[in-house]
Coordinates of N, CA and C in Angstrom, one line a residue:
M186 N -8.0 44.7 34.2 CA -6.8 43.9 33.3 C -7.1 44.8 31.9
Y187 N -8.3 44.7 31.3 CA -8.5 44.7 30.0 C -8.8 46.3 29.4
D188 N -8.5 46.9 30.1 CA -9.2 48.6 30.1 C -8.8 49.1 29.2
G189 N -9.8 49.6 28.2 CA -9.4 50.5 26.9 C -8.9 49.3 26.2
D190 N -8.7 47.7 26.1 CA -9.4 46.7 25.0 C -10.0 47.5 23.6
S191 N -9.8 46.9 22.6 CA -10.0 47.5 21.6 C -11.9 46.3 20.6
F192 N -11.7 45.6 22.4 CA -12.9 44.2 22.1 C -14.0 44.6 22.6
F193 N -14.0 46.1 24.0 CA -15.0 46.0 24.1 C -15.1 47.9 23.4
T194 N -14.8 48.6 22.6 CA -15.0 49.4 21.9 C -16.4 49.5 21.0
L195 N -16.4 47.5 20.1 CA -17.6 47.3 19.4 C -18.6 46.6 20.0
S196 N -19.7 46.8 19.2 CA -21.1 46.9 19.8 C -21.1 44.7 19.3
I197 N -22.5 45.2 20.6 CA -22.4 43.0 21.4 C -22.3 42.3 19.9
G198 N -22.2 43.0 19.2 CA -23.0 42.0 17.9 C -21.4 42.5 17.0
G199 N -20.4 43.0 17.0 CA -19.0 43.1 16.7 C -18.5 42.6 17.8
Q200 N -18.9 42.2 18.9 CA -17.8 41.0 19.9 C -18.5 39.7 19.9
I201 N -19.9 39.4 19.4 CA -19.8 38.2 19.2 C -18.8 38.1 17.8
G202 N -18.9 38.6 16.8 CA -18.5 38.5 15.6 C -16.9 38.3 15.4
L203 N -16.1 38.9 16.7 CA -14.8 38.9 16.5 C -14.7 37.8 17.6
A204 N -15.8 37.4 18.6 CA -15.4 35.9 19.2 C -15.6 34.7 17.6
M205 N -16.7 35.2 17.4 CA -16.4 33.9 16.5 C -15.4 33.3 15.4
L206 N -14.9 35.1 15.1 CA -13.8 34.5 13.7 C -12.6 34.1 14.8
S207 N -12.3 34.8 16.4 CA -11.3 34.2 16.9 C -11.0 32.9 17.3
L208 N -12.2 32.3 17.3 CA -12.6 30.9 17.3 C -12.6 29.9 16.2
M209 N -12.9 30.4 15.1 CA -12.5 29.3 13.5 C -11.0 30.0 13.4
L210 N -10.1 31.5 13.4 CA -8.6 31.2 13.4 C -8.1 29.8 14.2
W211 N -8.6 29.8 15.7 CA -8.5 29.1 16.7 C -8.4 27.5 15.7
A212 N -9.5 27.4 15.5 CA -9.9 25.7 15.5 C -9.4 25.6 14.3
G213 N -9.2 26.4 13.1 CA -8.5 26.2 11.8 C -7.2 25.6 11.8
W214 N -6.9 26.9 12.8 CA -5.2 26.7 12.7 C -4.4 24.8 13.0
F215 N -5.3 24.9 14.7 CA -5.5 23.4 15.3 C -5.9 22.7 14.3
W216 N -6.4 22.3 13.2 CA -6.6 21.9 12.9 C -5.3 21.5 11.5
I217 N -5.3 22.2 11.6 CA -3.8 22.4 10.0 C -3.1 21.4 11.0
V218 N -2.2 21.9 12.0 CA -1.3 21.2 13.1 C -1.9 19.6 13.0
R219 N -2.1 19.9 13.9 CA -3.2 18.5 13.8 C -2.5 17.8 12.7
R220 N -3.2 17.6 11.7 CA -3.9 16.9 9.7 C -2.6 17.1 9.1
L221 N -1.8 18.0 9.2 CA -1.0 18.0 8.4 C 0.8 17.5 9.7
T222 N 0.6 16.9 10.4 CA 1.5 16.5 11.2 C 1.1 14.8 11.5
R223 N -0.1 14.6 10.8 CA 0.1 13.5 12.1 C 0.5 12.4 12.1
F224 N 1.0 11.5 11.0 CA 2.0 10.9 10.9 C 3.7 11.3 11.0
S225 N 4.0 12.0 11.2 CA 5.0 12.6 11.4 C 6.0 12.5 12.8
P226 N 7.2 12.3 12.6 CA 8.1 12.4 14.3 C 8.1 13.7 15.0
L227 N 7.6 13.4 16.5 CA 7.5 14.4 17.3 C 7.9 15.2 16.9
W228 N 9.5 15.7 16.6 CA 9.9 16.8 16.4 C 9.8 17.8 15.3
V229 N 9.1 17.0 14.3 CA 8.9 17.7 13.7 C 7.1 18.4 13.1
R230 N 6.3 17.7 13.8 CA 5.4 18.4 14.2 C 4.9 19.5 15.8
L231 N 6.4 19.4 16.5 CA 6.7 20.8 17.4 C 7.1 22.1 16.5
L232 N 8.2 21.5 15.4 CA 8.4 22.5 14.7 C 7.7 22.9 13.6
F233 N 6.3 22.1 13.3 CA 5.5 22.6 12.7 C 4.8 23.2 13.8
A234 N 4.4 23.6 14.7 CA 3.4 24.1 15.5 C 3.7 25.4 15.3
I235 N 5.2 25.7 16.4 CA 5.6 26.7 16.2 C 5.8 27.6 15.1
A236 N 6.1 26.8 13.9 CA 6.7 28.1 12.7 C 4.8 28.4 12.1
A237 N 3.8 27.8 12.3 CA 2.3 28.1 12.5 C 2.2 28.6 13.1
F238 N 2.1 29.5 13.7 CA 2.3 30.0 15.2 C 3.3 31.4 15.4
W239 N 3.6 30.8 14.3 CA 4.7 32.4 14.0 C 4.1 33.2 13.5
L240 N 3.4 32.4 12.1 CA 2.6 32.6 10.5 C 1.0 33.3 11.5
F241 N 0.9 32.9 12.3 CA -0.6 33.5 12.9 C -0.2 35.0 13.7
V242 N 0.9 35.0 14.1 CA 1.3 36.1 14.8 C 1.8 36.8 14.0
W243 N 2.8 37.0 13.2 CA 3.5 37.6 12.3 C 1.6 38.2 11.0
L244 N 0.5 37.2 10.7 CA -0.4 37.3 9.4 C -2.1 37.8 9.9
S245 N -1.9 37.7 11.1 CA -3.5 37.1 11.4 C -3.6 39.1 11.8
P246 N -2.7 39.6 12.2 CA -3.4 41.4 12.6 C -3.8 41.8 11.4
Q247 N -3.7 41.3 9.8 CA -4.5 42.0 8.8 C -5.8 40.7 8.7
V248 N -6.1 40.0 9.6 CA -7.2 39.6 9.0 C -8.2 40.7 10.0
Y249 N -7.8 40.4 11.4 CA -8.8 41.0 12.7 C -9.1 42.2 11.9
Y250 N -7.9 42.7 11.0 CA -7.9 44.1 10.4 C -9.0 44.0 9.5
L251 N -8.9 43.7 9.4 CA -10.1 43.6 7.8 C -11.4 43.1 8.6
Y252 N -11.6 42.4 9.7 CA -12.4 42.3 10.1 C -13.2 43.7 10.5
Y253 N -12.8 44.6 11.3 CA -12.2 45.2 12.2 C -13.1 46.7 10.6
L254 N -12.3 46.4 10.0 CA -13.2 47.4 8.5 C -14.8 46.9 8.0
M255 N -14.7 45.9 8.4 CA -16.1 45.5 8.0 C -17.2 46.1 8.9
V256 N -16.8 46.6 10.3 CA -17.8 47.0 11.8 C -17.4 48.5 12.0
I257 N -16.2 48.3 11.5 CA -16.4 50.3 12.1 C -16.3 51.0 10.6
S258 N -16.8 51.7 10.2 CA -17.4 52.9 9.4 C -16.0 53.8 10.0
G259 N -15.2 54.0 8.9 CA -14.7 55.1 8.8 C -12.7 55.2 8.6
L260 N -12.6 53.2 9.1 CA -11.3 53.1 8.8 C -10.6 53.0 7.7
P261 N -9.8 53.8 7.5 CA -9.1 53.5 6.2 C -8.6 52.2 5.5
M262 N -8.6 51.7 4.5 CA -8.2 50.7 3.7 C -6.4 50.4 4.0
Q263 N -5.6 49.6 4.2 CA -4.0 49.9 4.7 C -4.0 48.3 5.7
I264 N -2.9 48.0 4.8 CA -1.7 46.9 5.8 C -0.8 47.2 6.8
V265 N -2.0 46.0 7.2 CA -1.4 46.6 9.0 C 0.3 45.5 9.3
V266 N 0.1 44.2 8.8 CA 1.0 43.5 8.9 C 2.2 44.2 9.4
Q267 N 3.4 43.3 9.6 CA 4.5 44.6 10.0 C 6.0 42.9 9.7
T268 N 7.0 43.3 10.5 CA 7.7 42.6 10.3 C 7.7 41.4 10.4
P269 N 8.1 40.2 10.1 CA 8.0 38.8 11.2 C 8.6 39.2 12.1
P270 N 7.4 38.5 13.1 CA 8.2 38.2 14.5 C 8.9 37.5 15.0
G271 N 10.5 37.9 15.7 CA 11.4 37.3 16.5 C 11.2 35.6 17.1
L272 N 12.2 35.1 17.2 CA 12.4 33.7 18.3 C 11.1 34.9 20.0
S273 N 11.9 35.7 19.9 CA 11.9 36.5 21.3 C 10.4 37.3 21.0
D274 N 9.9 37.1 20.2 CA 8.9 38.0 20.1 C 7.9 36.5 20.1
L275 N 8.0 35.6 20.3 CA 7.0 34.5 20.4 C 7.4 34.2 21.9
G276 N 8.6 34.4 21.9 CA 8.3 33.8 23.6 C 8.4 35.1 24.1
Q277 N 8.1 35.6 23.8 CA 7.0 37.1 25.3 C 6.1 36.7 24.9
V278 N 5.0 36.5 24.0 CA 3.9 35.9 23.8 C 3.8 34.5 24.8
L279 N 4.3 33.9 24.3 CA 4.3 32.5 24.8 C 4.5 32.4 26.5
L280 N 4.6 33.1 27.3 CA 4.9 33.3 28.7 C 3.8 35.1 28.6
F281 N 2.9 35.3 27.9 CA 1.5 36.0 28.4 C 2.3 37.4 28.4
Q282 N 3.8 38.0 28.2 CA 4.3 39.3 28.4 C 4.3 40.0 27.1
S283 N 3.6 39.4 26.1 CA 3.8 40.9 24.9 C 2.5 41.6 25.3
G284 N 1.9 41.9 26.4 CA 0.2 42.8 26.7 C 0.0 42.4 27.2
L285 N -1.3 43.6 28.0 CA -2.1 43.0 28.7 C -4.0 43.1 27.8
N286 N -2.9 42.7 26.7 CA -4.9 43.5 26.1 C -5.3 41.5 25.4
L287 N -6.8 41.7 25.6 CA -6.9 40.1 24.7 C -6.0 39.3 23.6
S288 N -6.0 40.4 22.9 CA -5.1 39.7 21.3 C -3.7 38.8 22.1
A289 N -3.4 39.8 23.1 CA -1.8 39.2 23.4 C -2.3 38.0 24.2
H290 N -3.8 37.8 24.9 CA -3.5 36.6 25.7 C -4.0 35.4 25.2
G291 N -4.9 35.5 24.0 CA -5.7 35.0 23.2 C -4.6 34.2 21.7
Q292 N -2.9 34.8 21.7 CA -2.7 34.3 20.9 C -1.5 33.4 21.5
A293 N -1.2 33.9 23.3 CA -0.4 32.5 23.3 C -1.2 31.7 23.9
I294 N -3.2 31.5 24.1 CA -3.2 30.0 24.4 C -3.5 29.6 23.1
L295 N -3.6 29.9 22.1 CA -3.4 29.8 20.8 C -1.8 28.8 20.3
G296 N -0.5 29.6 21.1 CA 0.1 28.8 21.1 C 0.5 28.2 21.8
W297 N 0.1 27.9 22.8 CA -0.3 26.9 23.6 C -1.0 25.5 23.4
S298 N -1.6 26.0 23.0 CA -3.0 24.3 22.4 C -2.5 24.4 20.8
L299 N -1.4 25.4 20.3 CA -0.8 24.5 19.0 C 0.9 23.3 19.3
I300 N 1.3 24.0 20.7 CA 2.1 23.0 21.1 C 1.6 21.7 21.5
L301 N 0.8 22.1 21.8 CA -0.1 20.4 22.9 C -0.4 20.1 22.0
A302 N -1.3 20.0 21.1 CA -1.6 19.8 19.4 C -0.8 18.7 19.1
A303 N 0.4 19.8 19.2 CA 1.6 18.3 18.1 C 2.4 17.6 19.3
A304 N 2.2 18.2 20.2 CA 2.9 17.0 20.8 C 2.0 16.2 21.3
K305 N 1.2 15.6 21.4 CA 0.1 14.0 21.4 C 0.4 14.0 20.4
K306 N 0.4 12.2 20.8 CA 0.4 11.8 19.9 C -0.3 11.0 18.7
S307 N -0.2 11.1 17.9 CA -0.6 10.6 17.0 C -1.1 9.5 16.6
P308 N -2.5 9.1 15.7 CA -2.2 7.7 15.3 C -1.7 7.4 14.5
Q309 N -1.3 5.9 13.9 CA 0.6 5.3 13.4 C -1.0 4.9 12.3
R310 N -0.2 5.2 11.3 CA -1.3 4.4 10.2 C -1.8 3.4 10.0
S311 N -0.9 2.2 10.6 CA -1.7 1.0 11.1 C -2.9 1.0 12.1
E312 N -2.8 2.1 12.9 CA -4.2 1.9 13.4 C -5.0 2.3 13.2
L313 N -4.6 3.3 12.2 CA -5.5 3.7 11.8 C -6.9 3.2 10.4
T314 N -6.0 1.3 9.8 CA -6.5 1.0 9.3 C -6.4 -0.8 9.5
A315 N -6.9 -0.9 10.8 CA -6.9 -2.5 11.7 C -8.4 -2.3 11.5
P316 N -8.9 -3.1 11.1 CA -10.7 -4.2 11.5 C -11.3 -3.9 12.7

């Protein structure tokens, strides 16, 4: 299914680094959504999670390209971010229909985890200060 995916053109060290970068980005995005929306109503949490996901889908290609610049010699320095994705683009990503590659599937997993993190009830302020 992932034949020809750019992940497999990297060395083992490059693959491990890319996996670590992806894991760190996922953890950071997950933490941001949980932390910044913890006392917000459900609709705000969900809207924030979708907005965070939208930003990730739009801007993360540049982060990944910078990683590829470090591990592959000869790549030109360039901006790879394109126009922001539309709602239909986000829907295709979430439904695993935007591409048969690790990047697209990773984005879908991130999107669903952000939505689920936002949907999970956060502790109330009074619960955090209770003895």
